[in-house]
């Protein structure tokens, strides 16, 4: 067998565009030295990456860096969807960052460069075909975020959040790499498809204790990235200490990266008999702890952080059906994977809308503040308040937030099809618990303002555009949810 790897530059085009954006941002910042030009280049590169993902993805599946039938980079429909999502999230966060960058507390060139580097990791992550490419792409997505979290000059909270995030992520990466090494020792392969085929052909490998240890370490390492309980403690402190646009990126793109990586190894490589019970337990713990702790939060970003922890539990829940034989049939598995991907898409759109509304309601370069400070915000800024309330109601899974409602229905239906009615019941109970804090915040937005409450400043133009776009997308997919589910299934 030839060991010469083929290179398909068309398949790599989206990655080229994302990496080229990072390089162009640096050159623009160096040669032009104008903040507006630097941000414009980063935004144009994000748009170009979205178009590249759409064009290459529409042409069918393409593979590169192949040795025989094993390929390290496979760009198909799901990779195109993931890459386009990361590019769009980067574009949205750039728009939200306008007030922060104009305040002068964060250097524009470095900020845009780090965002573009993180986008590159996300684009490659969706197409990763082996464990090494997957882990390197995930770290390329995550590493720039350590710096972005602590990039705000003169902020002790930002520095503390960056250190917390860095230490926890290093531990998570170490666990994942150790699990990958043990998996290689058991199977002799690192390509996801080959590892999955070896477990299917040799079921006796499942009885080897080293297999259980390898699978557990890979899953637990990736659970850190998703902020699944009990590996979640870093998320609230990091989100609250980071600048608001960076917290929005962490809550959406970073979490999406962990979900994509987890789905890749569960769907293609790791045995469902081992992963199913672990994922079911993680899902129950994550959604329950996230919702219960969110009930007690008094700071806006911390509430959204604990909410995103709970939402990660809903994303993992369909994969918990793999714990049962009925959930491991071909149809049930396909429904579970599609439900997890679709829920992740719905979640990132609604979460970005919630953070965009919070940025629009807060002063430039301010933190998220307390919930009391949001009292009456919808009376002072009706459109921003309405968008914030819609995002919260959507995350709760109530109409008119149809996107969130359909997402939860999809998860419950996938669990029932997989025979995991008990897990569907846990999802339903947790959805009811979540109503308490989502509706409390939505009601607070429309409560009478406290005496002497300052009028909210009009949101910056880019923030208003990002908020309108995120809210519009949430409304559109809410009325056409089957399209997202079909796309995820394909």
Short mmCIF file of C-alpha atoms in Angstrom, two decimals:
data_model
loop_
_atom_site.label_atom_id
_atom_site.label_comp_id
_atom_site.label_asym_id
_atom_site.label_seq_id
_atom_site.Cartn_x
_atom_site.Cartn_y
_atom_site.Cartn_z
CA UNK A 1 0.00 0.00 0.00
CA UNK A 2 1.31 3.42 -0.92
CA UNK A 3 2.16 5.73 1.95
CA UNK A 4 2.05 8.84 -0.24
CA UNK A 5 -0.91 10.95 0.82
CA UNK A 6 -3.09 12.64 -1.76
CA UNK A 7 -3.90 16.34 -1.32
CA UNK A 8 -7.20 17.78 -2.52
CA UNK A 9 -6.93 21.56 -2.36
CA UNK A 10 -10.62 21.99 -3.14
CA UNK A 11 -11.54 20.10 0.04
CA UNK A 12 -9.10 22.31 1.95
CA UNK A 13 -10.45 25.56 0.47
CA UNK A 14 -12.55 26.55 3.52
CA UNK A 15 -9.55 25.96 5.81
CA UNK A 16 -7.36 27.99 3.45
CA UNK A 17 -9.85 30.86 3.56
CA UNK A 18 -10.06 30.81 7.37
CA UNK A 19 -6.29 30.64 7.84
CA UNK A 20 -5.77 33.26 5.13
CA UNK A 21 -8.11 35.56 7.02
CA UNK A 22 -5.86 35.37 10.09
CA UNK A 23 -2.77 36.19 8.02
CA UNK A 24 -4.49 39.09 6.22
CA UNK A 25 -5.68 40.53 9.53
CA UNK A 26 -2.09 40.62 10.81
CA UNK A 27 -0.82 42.24 7.60
CA UNK A 28 -3.61 44.81 7.58
CA UNK A 29 -2.97 45.72 11.19
CA UNK A 30 0.76 46.06 10.47
CA UNK A 31 0.61 47.94 7.16
CA UNK A 32 -2.61 49.96 7.37
CA UNK A 33 -2.82 50.35 11.16
CA UNK A 34 -6.49 51.32 11.10
CA UNK A 35 -8.93 49.54 13.37
CA UNK A 36 -11.83 49.79 10.91
CA UNK A 37 -9.77 48.22 8.10
CA UNK A 38 -8.62 45.37 10.35
CA UNK A 39 -12.15 44.54 11.46
CA UNK A 40 -13.41 44.81 7.87
CA UNK A 41 -10.79 42.30 6.68
CA UNK A 42 -11.75 39.88 9.47
CA UNK A 43 -15.44 40.22 8.62
CA UNK A 44 -14.82 39.77 4.88
CA UNK A 45 -12.73 36.68 5.59
CA UNK A 46 -15.54 35.21 7.70
CA UNK A 47 -18.03 35.78 4.88
CA UNK A 48 -15.62 34.23 2.37
CA UNK A 49 -15.24 31.19 4.63
CA UNK A 50 -19.03 30.76 4.80
CA UNK A 51 -19.24 30.89 1.01
CA UNK A 52 -16.32 28.48 0.65
CA UNK A 53 -17.98 25.97 3.00
CA UNK A 54 -21.26 26.24 1.08
CA UNK A 55 -19.66 25.82 -2.35
CA UNK A 56 -17.39 22.90 -1.42
CA UNK A 57 -20.09 21.20 0.65
CA UNK A 58 -22.58 21.40 -2.23
CA UNK A 59 -20.20 19.43 -4.45
CA UNK A 60 -20.40 16.23 -2.43
CA UNK A 61 -17.96 14.62 -0.02
CA UNK A 62 -14.25 15.18 -0.69
CA UNK A 63 -11.34 13.58 1.13
CA UNK A 64 -7.67 14.40 1.41
CA UNK A 65 -4.56 13.30 3.33
CA UNK A 66 -5.54 9.69 2.62
CA UNK A 67 -3.55 6.49 3.02
CA UNK A 68 -5.54 3.73 1.40
CA UNK A 69 -9.16 4.03 2.51
CA UNK A 70 -8.29 6.01 5.64
CA UNK A 71 -8.47 9.80 5.33
CA UNK A 72 -7.51 12.43 7.88
CA UNK A 73 -9.66 15.18 6.34
CA UNK A 74 -13.18 14.50 5.03
CA UNK A 75 -15.20 17.51 3.94
CA UNK A 76 -18.88 16.71 3.37
CA UNK A 77 -22.28 18.09 4.24
CA UNK A 78 -21.86 18.05 8.01
CA UNK A 79 -18.36 19.55 7.79
CA UNK A 80 -19.76 22.33 5.58
CA UNK A 81 -22.54 23.00 8.10
CA UNK A 82 -20.09 23.09 11.02
CA UNK A 83 -17.58 25.29 9.18
CA UNK A 84 -20.26 27.74 8.08
CA UNK A 85 -21.61 27.92 11.64
CA UNK A 86 -18.19 28.75 13.07
CA UNK A 87 -17.61 31.42 10.43
CA UNK A 88 -21.04 32.97 11.05
CA UNK A 89 -20.49 32.94 14.82
CA UNK A 90 -17.13 34.65 14.30
CA UNK A 91 -18.82 37.28 12.15
CA UNK A 92 -21.51 37.80 14.81
CA UNK A 93 -18.98 38.15 17.62
CA UNK A 94 -16.98 40.66 15.55
CA UNK A 95 -20.13 42.74 15.24
CA UNK A 96 -20.75 42.52 18.99
CA UNK A 97 -17.15 43.55 19.69
CA UNK A 98 -17.49 47.02 18.14
CA UNK A 99 -18.10 48.91 21.43
CA UNK A 100 -15.39 46.89 23.22
CA UNK A 101 -12.77 47.64 20.57
CA UNK A 102 -13.71 51.32 20.35
CA UNK A 103 -13.24 51.62 24.12
CA UNK A 104 -9.55 50.88 23.56
CA UNK A 105 -9.15 48.27 26.30
CA UNK A 106 -8.36 45.47 23.82
CA UNK A 107 -5.89 45.71 20.87
CA UNK A 108 -7.87 45.41 17.63
CA UNK A 109 -5.29 43.56 15.53
CA UNK A 110 -4.59 40.86 18.08
CA UNK A 111 -8.29 40.50 18.89
CA UNK A 112 -9.33 39.92 15.27
CA UNK A 113 -6.33 37.67 14.60
CA UNK A 114 -7.16 35.41 17.53
CA UNK A 115 -10.80 35.17 16.47
CA UNK A 116 -9.74 34.20 12.95
CA UNK A 117 -7.34 31.56 14.30
CA UNK A 118 -10.13 30.11 16.43
CA UNK A 119 -12.42 30.07 13.37
CA UNK A 120 -9.76 28.10 11.48
CA UNK A 121 -9.75 25.43 14.16
CA UNK A 122 -13.53 25.18 14.00
CA UNK A 123 -13.54 24.77 10.21
CA UNK A 124 -10.93 21.99 10.35
CA UNK A 125 -12.67 20.31 13.30
CA UNK A 126 -15.80 19.57 11.30
CA UNK A 127 -13.75 17.70 8.68
CA UNK A 128 -11.37 15.82 11.01
CA UNK A 129 -11.07 12.16 10.09
CA UNK A 130 -8.61 10.97 12.75
CA UNK A 131 -8.05 11.58 16.43
CA UNK A 132 -4.87 13.62 16.00
CA UNK A 133 -6.46 16.02 13.49
CA UNK A 134 -9.52 16.23 15.75
CA UNK A 135 -7.53 17.11 18.88
CA UNK A 136 -5.23 19.57 17.08
CA UNK A 137 -8.24 21.30 15.49
CA UNK A 138 -10.04 21.47 18.83
CA UNK A 139 -6.98 23.02 20.46
CA UNK A 140 -6.58 25.47 17.57
CA UNK A 141 -10.16 26.51 18.30
CA UNK A 142 -9.55 26.79 22.04
CA UNK A 143 -6.00 28.16 22.42
CA UNK A 144 -6.76 31.68 21.10
CA UNK A 145 -9.64 31.91 23.57
CA UNK A 146 -7.25 31.72 26.54
CA UNK A 147 -5.74 35.00 25.35
CA UNK A 148 -9.05 36.58 24.30
CA UNK A 149 -10.52 36.00 27.75
CA UNK A 150 -7.60 37.85 29.39
CA UNK A 151 -6.98 40.42 26.66
CA UNK A 152 -8.83 43.26 28.39
CA UNK A 153 -6.20 45.60 29.84
CA UNK A 154 -6.40 46.40 33.55
CA UNK A 155 -9.07 43.83 34.41
CA UNK A 156 -8.21 41.46 37.26
CA UNK A 157 -11.40 39.43 36.70
CA UNK A 158 -10.44 38.91 33.07
CA UNK A 159 -6.95 37.69 34.01
CA UNK A 160 -8.35 35.30 36.63
CA UNK A 161 -10.85 33.91 34.13
CA UNK A 162 -8.09 33.35 31.57
CA UNK A 163 -5.93 31.44 34.07
CA UNK A 164 -8.90 29.30 35.16
CA UNK A 165 -9.78 28.49 31.57
CA UNK A 166 -6.16 27.70 30.67
CA UNK A 167 -5.52 25.33 33.59
CA UNK A 168 -8.76 23.40 33.10
CA UNK A 169 -8.29 23.14 29.34
CA UNK A 170 -4.74 21.82 29.73
CA UNK A 171 -6.03 19.06 32.00
CA UNK A 172 -8.83 18.26 29.54
CA UNK A 173 -6.40 18.07 26.61
CA UNK A 174 -4.05 15.84 28.59
CA UNK A 175 -6.88 13.41 29.35
CA UNK A 176 -7.99 13.34 25.70
CA UNK A 177 -4.44 12.72 24.43
CA UNK A 178 -3.88 9.97 26.99
CA UNK A 179 -7.15 8.34 25.93
CA UNK A 180 -6.16 8.58 22.25
CA UNK A 181 -2.79 6.98 23.03
CA UNK A 182 -4.44 4.11 24.90
CA UNK A 183 -6.95 3.71 22.06
CA UNK A 184 -4.05 3.42 19.63
CA UNK A 185 -2.46 0.79 21.88
CA UNK A 186 -5.68 -1.26 21.78
CA UNK A 187 -6.58 -0.91 18.08
CA UNK A 188 -3.38 0.12 16.32
CA UNK A 189 -5.26 2.89 14.51
CA UNK A 190 -6.17 6.54 14.92
CA UNK A 191 -8.52 7.12 11.97
CA UNK A 192 -12.05 7.31 13.30
CA UNK A 193 -13.53 4.98 10.69
CA UNK A 194 -10.81 2.37 11.13
CA UNK A 195 -11.11 2.37 14.92
CA UNK A 196 -14.88 1.95 14.68
CA UNK A 197 -14.51 -0.89 12.16
CA UNK A 198 -12.00 -2.70 14.37
CA UNK A 199 -14.36 -2.61 17.35
CA UNK A 200 -17.19 -3.88 15.12
CA UNK A 201 -15.05 -6.74 13.72
CA UNK A 202 -13.49 -7.71 17.07
CA UNK A 203 -16.10 -7.32 19.82
CA UNK A 204 -13.75 -9.13 22.18
CA UNK A 205 -11.73 -5.91 22.37
CA UNK A 206 -14.56 -4.47 24.47
CA UNK A 207 -13.64 -6.91 27.25
CA UNK A 208 -10.11 -5.51 27.49
CA UNK A 209 -9.87 -3.17 30.52
CA UNK A 210 -7.59 -0.88 28.55
CA UNK A 211 -10.43 -0.25 26.08
CA UNK A 212 -12.73 0.95 28.83
CA UNK A 213 -10.02 3.23 30.22
CA UNK A 214 -9.25 4.64 26.74
CA UNK A 215 -12.89 5.34 25.90
CA UNK A 216 -13.54 6.89 29.32
CA UNK A 217 -10.53 9.22 29.08
CA UNK A 218 -11.47 10.42 25.59
CA UNK A 219 -15.07 11.06 26.63
CA UNK A 220 -14.13 12.80 29.87
CA UNK A 221 -11.56 14.99 28.13
CA UNK A 222 -14.14 16.14 25.61
CA UNK A 223 -16.73 16.56 28.38
CA UNK A 224 -14.55 19.38 29.75
CA UNK A 225 -14.88 21.21 26.44
CA UNK A 226 -18.68 20.87 26.49
CA UNK A 227 -18.77 21.97 30.17
CA UNK A 228 -20.63 18.80 31.13
CA UNK A 229 -21.09 18.12 34.85
CA UNK A 230 -18.91 17.30 36.79
CA UNK A 231 -16.35 18.96 34.47
CA UNK A 232 -18.15 22.27 34.31
CA UNK A 233 -16.83 24.39 37.18
CA UNK A 234 -14.61 26.52 34.92
CA UNK A 235 -17.46 27.79 32.73
CA UNK A 236 -19.37 30.25 34.99
CA UNK A 237 -16.22 31.94 36.31
CA UNK A 238 -14.65 32.15 32.85
CA UNK A 239 -17.76 33.50 31.15
CA UNK A 240 -18.32 36.11 33.87
CA UNK A 241 -14.72 37.33 33.80
CA UNK A 242 -14.39 37.48 30.03
CA UNK A 243 -15.47 40.50 27.94
CA UNK A 244 -19.11 40.06 26.93
CA UNK A 245 -18.44 39.33 23.20
CA UNK A 246 -15.79 36.76 24.16
CA UNK A 247 -18.22 35.18 26.63
CA UNK A 248 -20.71 34.95 23.75
CA UNK A 249 -18.09 33.16 21.62
CA UNK A 250 -17.21 30.80 24.47
CA UNK A 251 -20.85 29.96 25.06
CA UNK A 252 -21.54 29.25 21.39
CA UNK A 253 -18.50 28.44 19.25
CA UNK A 254 -16.39 26.84 21.96
CA UNK A 255 -19.27 24.67 23.16
CA UNK A 256 -20.16 23.80 19.56
CA UNK A 257 -16.58 22.63 19.04
CA UNK A 258 -16.79 20.27 21.99
CA UNK A 259 -20.12 18.90 20.76
CA UNK A 260 -18.77 18.33 17.23
CA UNK A 261 -15.69 16.52 18.56
CA UNK A 262 -17.79 14.37 20.89
CA UNK A 263 -20.22 13.48 18.11
CA UNK A 264 -17.35 12.57 15.77
CA UNK A 265 -15.78 10.04 18.12
CA UNK A 266 -19.09 8.62 19.37
CA UNK A 267 -20.61 8.22 15.93
CA UNK A 268 -17.60 6.89 14.04
CA UNK A 269 -15.04 5.44 16.44
CA UNK A 270 -16.04 4.49 19.96
CA UNK A 271 -18.25 1.49 20.79
CA UNK A 272 -21.80 2.49 21.70
CA UNK A 273 -21.98 -0.21 24.38
CA UNK A 274 -19.36 1.71 26.38
CA UNK A 275 -20.17 5.31 25.46
CA UNK A 276 -23.96 5.04 25.87
CA UNK A 277 -24.13 4.64 29.68
CA UNK A 278 -21.43 7.29 30.21
CA UNK A 279 -23.23 9.82 28.01
CA UNK A 280 -26.59 9.07 29.62
CA UNK A 281 -25.14 9.72 33.07
CA UNK A 282 -23.40 12.91 31.91
CA UNK A 283 -26.62 14.17 30.29
CA UNK A 284 -28.70 13.64 33.45
CA UNK A 285 -26.11 15.27 35.72
CA UNK A 286 -25.46 18.16 33.35
CA UNK A 287 -29.03 19.24 32.71
CA UNK A 288 -30.11 18.76 36.33
CA UNK A 289 -27.19 20.54 38.03
CA UNK A 290 -27.16 23.31 35.41
CA UNK A 291 -30.84 24.09 35.86
CA UNK A 292 -30.85 23.86 39.66
CA UNK A 293 -27.83 26.13 40.10
CA UNK A 294 -29.14 28.60 37.50
CA UNK A 295 -32.17 29.15 39.75
CA UNK A 296 -29.94 30.85 42.34
CA UNK A 297 -27.93 33.14 40.05
CA UNK A 298 -28.08 36.90 40.47
CA UNK A 299 -25.60 37.92 37.74
CA UNK A 300 -26.72 37.91 34.12
CA UNK A 301 -23.69 36.21 32.56
CA UNK A 302 -23.50 33.58 35.28
CA UNK A 303 -27.15 32.75 34.70
CA UNK A 304 -26.50 32.37 30.96
CA UNK A 305 -23.41 30.29 31.76
CA UNK A 306 -25.31 27.86 33.97
CA UNK A 307 -28.08 27.85 31.40
CA UNK A 308 -25.56 26.79 28.73
CA UNK A 309 -24.39 23.99 31.04
CA UNK A 310 -27.98 22.73 31.22
CA UNK A 311 -28.36 23.09 27.44
CA UNK A 312 -25.26 20.91 26.99
CA UNK A 313 -27.15 18.21 28.88
CA UNK A 314 -30.01 18.41 26.40
CA UNK A 315 -27.52 18.09 23.52
CA UNK A 316 -25.96 14.99 25.09
CA UNK A 317 -29.31 13.42 26.00
CA UNK A 318 -30.08 11.80 22.60
CA UNK A 319 -26.69 10.07 22.70
CA UNK A 320 -27.68 8.54 26.02
CA UNK A 321 -30.15 6.34 24.13
CA UNK A 322 -27.09 4.38 22.92
CA UNK A 323 -27.01 2.80 26.39
CA UNK A 324 -29.95 0.58 25.35
CA UNK A 325 -30.08 -2.03 22.61
CA UNK A 326 -33.14 -0.34 21.11
CA UNK A 327 -31.14 2.86 20.80
CA UNK A 328 -28.34 1.18 18.86
CA UNK A 329 -30.36 0.19 15.80
CA UNK A 330 -29.43 2.01 12.60
CA UNK A 331 -32.57 4.18 12.54
CA UNK A 332 -32.43 5.04 16.25
CA UNK A 333 -28.75 5.98 16.05
CA UNK A 334 -29.32 8.18 13.01
CA UNK A 335 -32.20 9.94 14.77
CA UNK A 336 -30.09 10.47 17.91
CA UNK A 337 -27.16 11.98 15.99
CA UNK A 338 -29.45 14.22 13.94
CA UNK A 339 -31.26 15.39 17.09
CA UNK A 340 -27.98 16.27 18.82
CA UNK A 341 -26.70 18.24 15.80
CA UNK A 342 -30.03 20.03 15.28
CA UNK A 343 -30.29 20.97 18.97
CA UNK A 344 -26.74 22.33 18.88
CA UNK A 345 -27.64 24.53 15.89
CA UNK A 346 -30.79 25.85 17.56
CA UNK A 347 -28.93 26.47 20.81
CA UNK A 348 -26.05 28.49 19.36
CA UNK A 349 -28.44 30.77 17.46
CA UNK A 350 -30.61 31.48 20.51
CA UNK A 351 -27.60 31.84 22.83
CA UNK A 352 -25.94 34.32 20.47
CA UNK A 353 -29.19 36.31 20.34
CA UNK A 354 -29.33 36.39 24.16
CA UNK A 355 -25.74 37.62 24.47
CA UNK A 356 -26.25 40.15 21.68
CA UNK A 357 -29.22 41.60 23.56
CA UNK A 358 -27.19 41.76 26.77
CA UNK A 359 -24.36 43.56 24.96
CA UNK A 360 -26.89 45.99 23.50
CA UNK A 361 -28.31 46.77 26.95
CA UNK A 362 -24.98 47.26 28.73
CA UNK A 363 -22.50 50.16 28.43
CA UNK A 364 -19.44 49.69 26.22
CA UNK A 365 -16.73 47.55 27.84
CA UNK A 366 -18.99 46.76 30.82
CA UNK A 367 -19.54 43.29 32.24
CA UNK A 368 -22.92 41.60 32.22
CA UNK A 369 -24.00 43.18 35.50
CA UNK A 370 -26.69 41.86 37.82
CA UNK A 371 -30.21 40.80 36.97
CA UNK A 372 -31.55 43.71 39.02
CA UNK A 373 -29.85 46.10 36.60
CA UNK A 374 -31.94 44.60 33.77
CA UNK A 375 -35.18 45.48 35.51
CA UNK A 376 -37.41 47.44 33.14
CA UNK A 377 -34.87 47.26 30.30
CA UNK A 378 -37.57 46.27 27.81
CA UNK A 379 -39.54 49.40 28.72
CA UNK A 380 -36.53 51.59 27.98
CA UNK A 381 -35.44 49.69 24.85
CA UNK A 382 -38.56 47.84 23.58
CA UNK A 383 -37.01 46.15 20.54
CA UNK A 384 -33.87 45.00 22.33
CA UNK A 385 -35.93 43.79 25.28
CA UNK A 386 -38.29 41.90 22.98
CA UNK A 387 -35.36 40.18 21.27
CA UNK A 388 -33.85 39.25 24.65
CA UNK A 389 -37.18 37.88 25.88
CA UNK A 390 -37.63 35.89 22.67
CA UNK A 391 -34.18 34.33 23.07
CA UNK A 392 -34.89 33.42 26.70
CA UNK A 393 -38.29 31.96 25.87
CA UNK A 394 -36.73 30.01 23.00
CA UNK A 395 -34.05 28.57 25.30
CA UNK A 396 -36.85 27.59 27.66
CA UNK A 397 -38.63 25.78 24.81
CA UNK A 398 -41.83 27.80 24.79
CA UNK A 399 -43.69 29.51 21.95
CA UNK A 400 -43.20 31.96 20.31
CA UNK A 401 -39.61 30.71 20.55
CA UNK A 402 -40.45 27.89 18.17
CA UNK A 403 -36.81 26.99 17.49
CA UNK A 404 -36.25 26.02 21.13
CA UNK A 405 -39.60 24.24 21.33
CA UNK A 406 -38.88 22.15 18.25
CA UNK A 407 -35.37 21.38 19.52
CA UNK A 408 -36.67 19.88 22.76
CA UNK A 409 -39.41 17.97 20.94
CA UNK A 410 -36.77 16.54 18.60
CA UNK A 411 -34.65 15.37 21.53
CA UNK A 412 -37.60 13.76 23.32
CA UNK A 413 -38.76 12.05 20.13
CA UNK A 414 -35.27 10.65 19.47
CA UNK A 415 -35.12 9.28 23.02
CA UNK A 416 -38.55 7.66 22.74
CA UNK A 417 -37.57 6.08 19.40
CA UNK A 418 -34.45 4.71 21.11
CA UNK A 419 -36.41 3.17 23.96
CA UNK A 420 -35.02 5.61 26.54
CA UNK A 421 -38.35 6.83 27.90
CA UNK A 422 -36.83 7.39 31.35
CA UNK A 423 -34.29 9.81 29.91
CA UNK A 424 -37.04 11.60 27.94
CA UNK A 425 -38.87 12.06 31.26
CA UNK A 426 -35.73 13.57 32.84
CA UNK A 427 -35.47 16.00 29.89
CA UNK A 428 -39.11 17.01 30.32
CA UNK A 429 -38.74 17.56 34.09
CA UNK A 430 -35.61 19.65 33.58
CA UNK A 431 -37.32 21.70 30.89
CA UNK A 432 -40.00 22.57 33.46
CA UNK A 433 -37.33 23.55 36.01
CA UNK A 434 -35.67 25.76 33.40
CA UNK A 435 -38.92 27.68 32.91
CA UNK A 436 -38.53 29.18 36.39
CA UNK A 437 -35.39 31.20 35.72
CA UNK A 438 -35.93 31.91 32.02
CA UNK A 439 -39.40 33.34 32.60
CA UNK A 440 -38.23 35.17 35.74
CA UNK A 441 -35.62 37.08 33.72
CA UNK A 442 -38.06 37.70 30.85
CA UNK A 443 -40.61 39.10 33.32
CA UNK A 444 -37.91 41.22 34.96
CA UNK A 445 -37.22 42.90 31.61
CA UNK A 446 -40.81 44.18 31.53
CA UNK A 447 -41.12 45.00 35.24
CA UNK A 448 -41.44 48.67 36.26
CA UNK A 449 -38.03 50.34 36.38
CA UNK A 450 -36.55 51.28 39.72
CA UNK A 451 -36.73 54.95 40.63
CA UNK A 452 -33.89 56.89 39.05
CA UNK A 453 -32.86 54.08 36.72
CA UNK A 454 -30.64 55.51 33.97
CA UNK A 455 -31.87 55.35 30.40
CA UNK A 456 -30.14 52.69 28.33
CA UNK A 457 -27.81 54.00 25.67
CA UNK A 458 -28.75 53.25 22.11
CA UNK A 459 -26.84 50.10 21.01
CA UNK A 460 -24.01 50.50 18.53
CA UNK A 461 -24.89 49.91 14.89
CA UNK A 462 -22.92 46.69 14.55
CA UNK A 463 -24.44 45.31 17.76
CA UNK A 464 -27.95 46.17 16.52
CA UNK A 465 -27.23 44.40 13.22
CA UNK A 466 -25.92 41.30 15.00
CA UNK A 467 -28.92 41.24 17.33
CA UNK A 468 -31.37 41.65 14.43
CA UNK A 469 -29.62 38.93 12.41
CA UNK A 470 -29.51 36.41 15.28
CA UNK A 471 -33.14 37.09 16.20
CA UNK A 472 -34.20 36.85 12.55
CA UNK A 473 -32.43 33.53 12.08
CA UNK A 474 -34.02 32.21 15.29
CA UNK A 475 -37.47 33.17 13.98
CA UNK A 476 -36.84 31.69 10.52
CA UNK A 477 -35.58 28.32 11.75
CA UNK A 478 -38.42 28.31 14.27
CA UNK A 479 -40.91 28.36 11.41
CA UNK A 480 -38.86 25.96 9.23
CA UNK A 481 -37.28 23.60 11.79
CA UNK A 482 -37.58 20.49 9.67
CA UNK A 483 -35.06 21.95 7.25
CA UNK A 484 -32.41 22.09 10.00
CA UNK A 485 -33.20 18.54 11.12
CA UNK A 486 -33.01 17.23 7.55
CA UNK A 487 -29.70 19.04 7.05
CA UNK A 488 -28.33 17.53 10.26
CA UNK A 489 -29.53 14.07 9.23
CA UNK A 490 -27.81 14.34 5.86
#
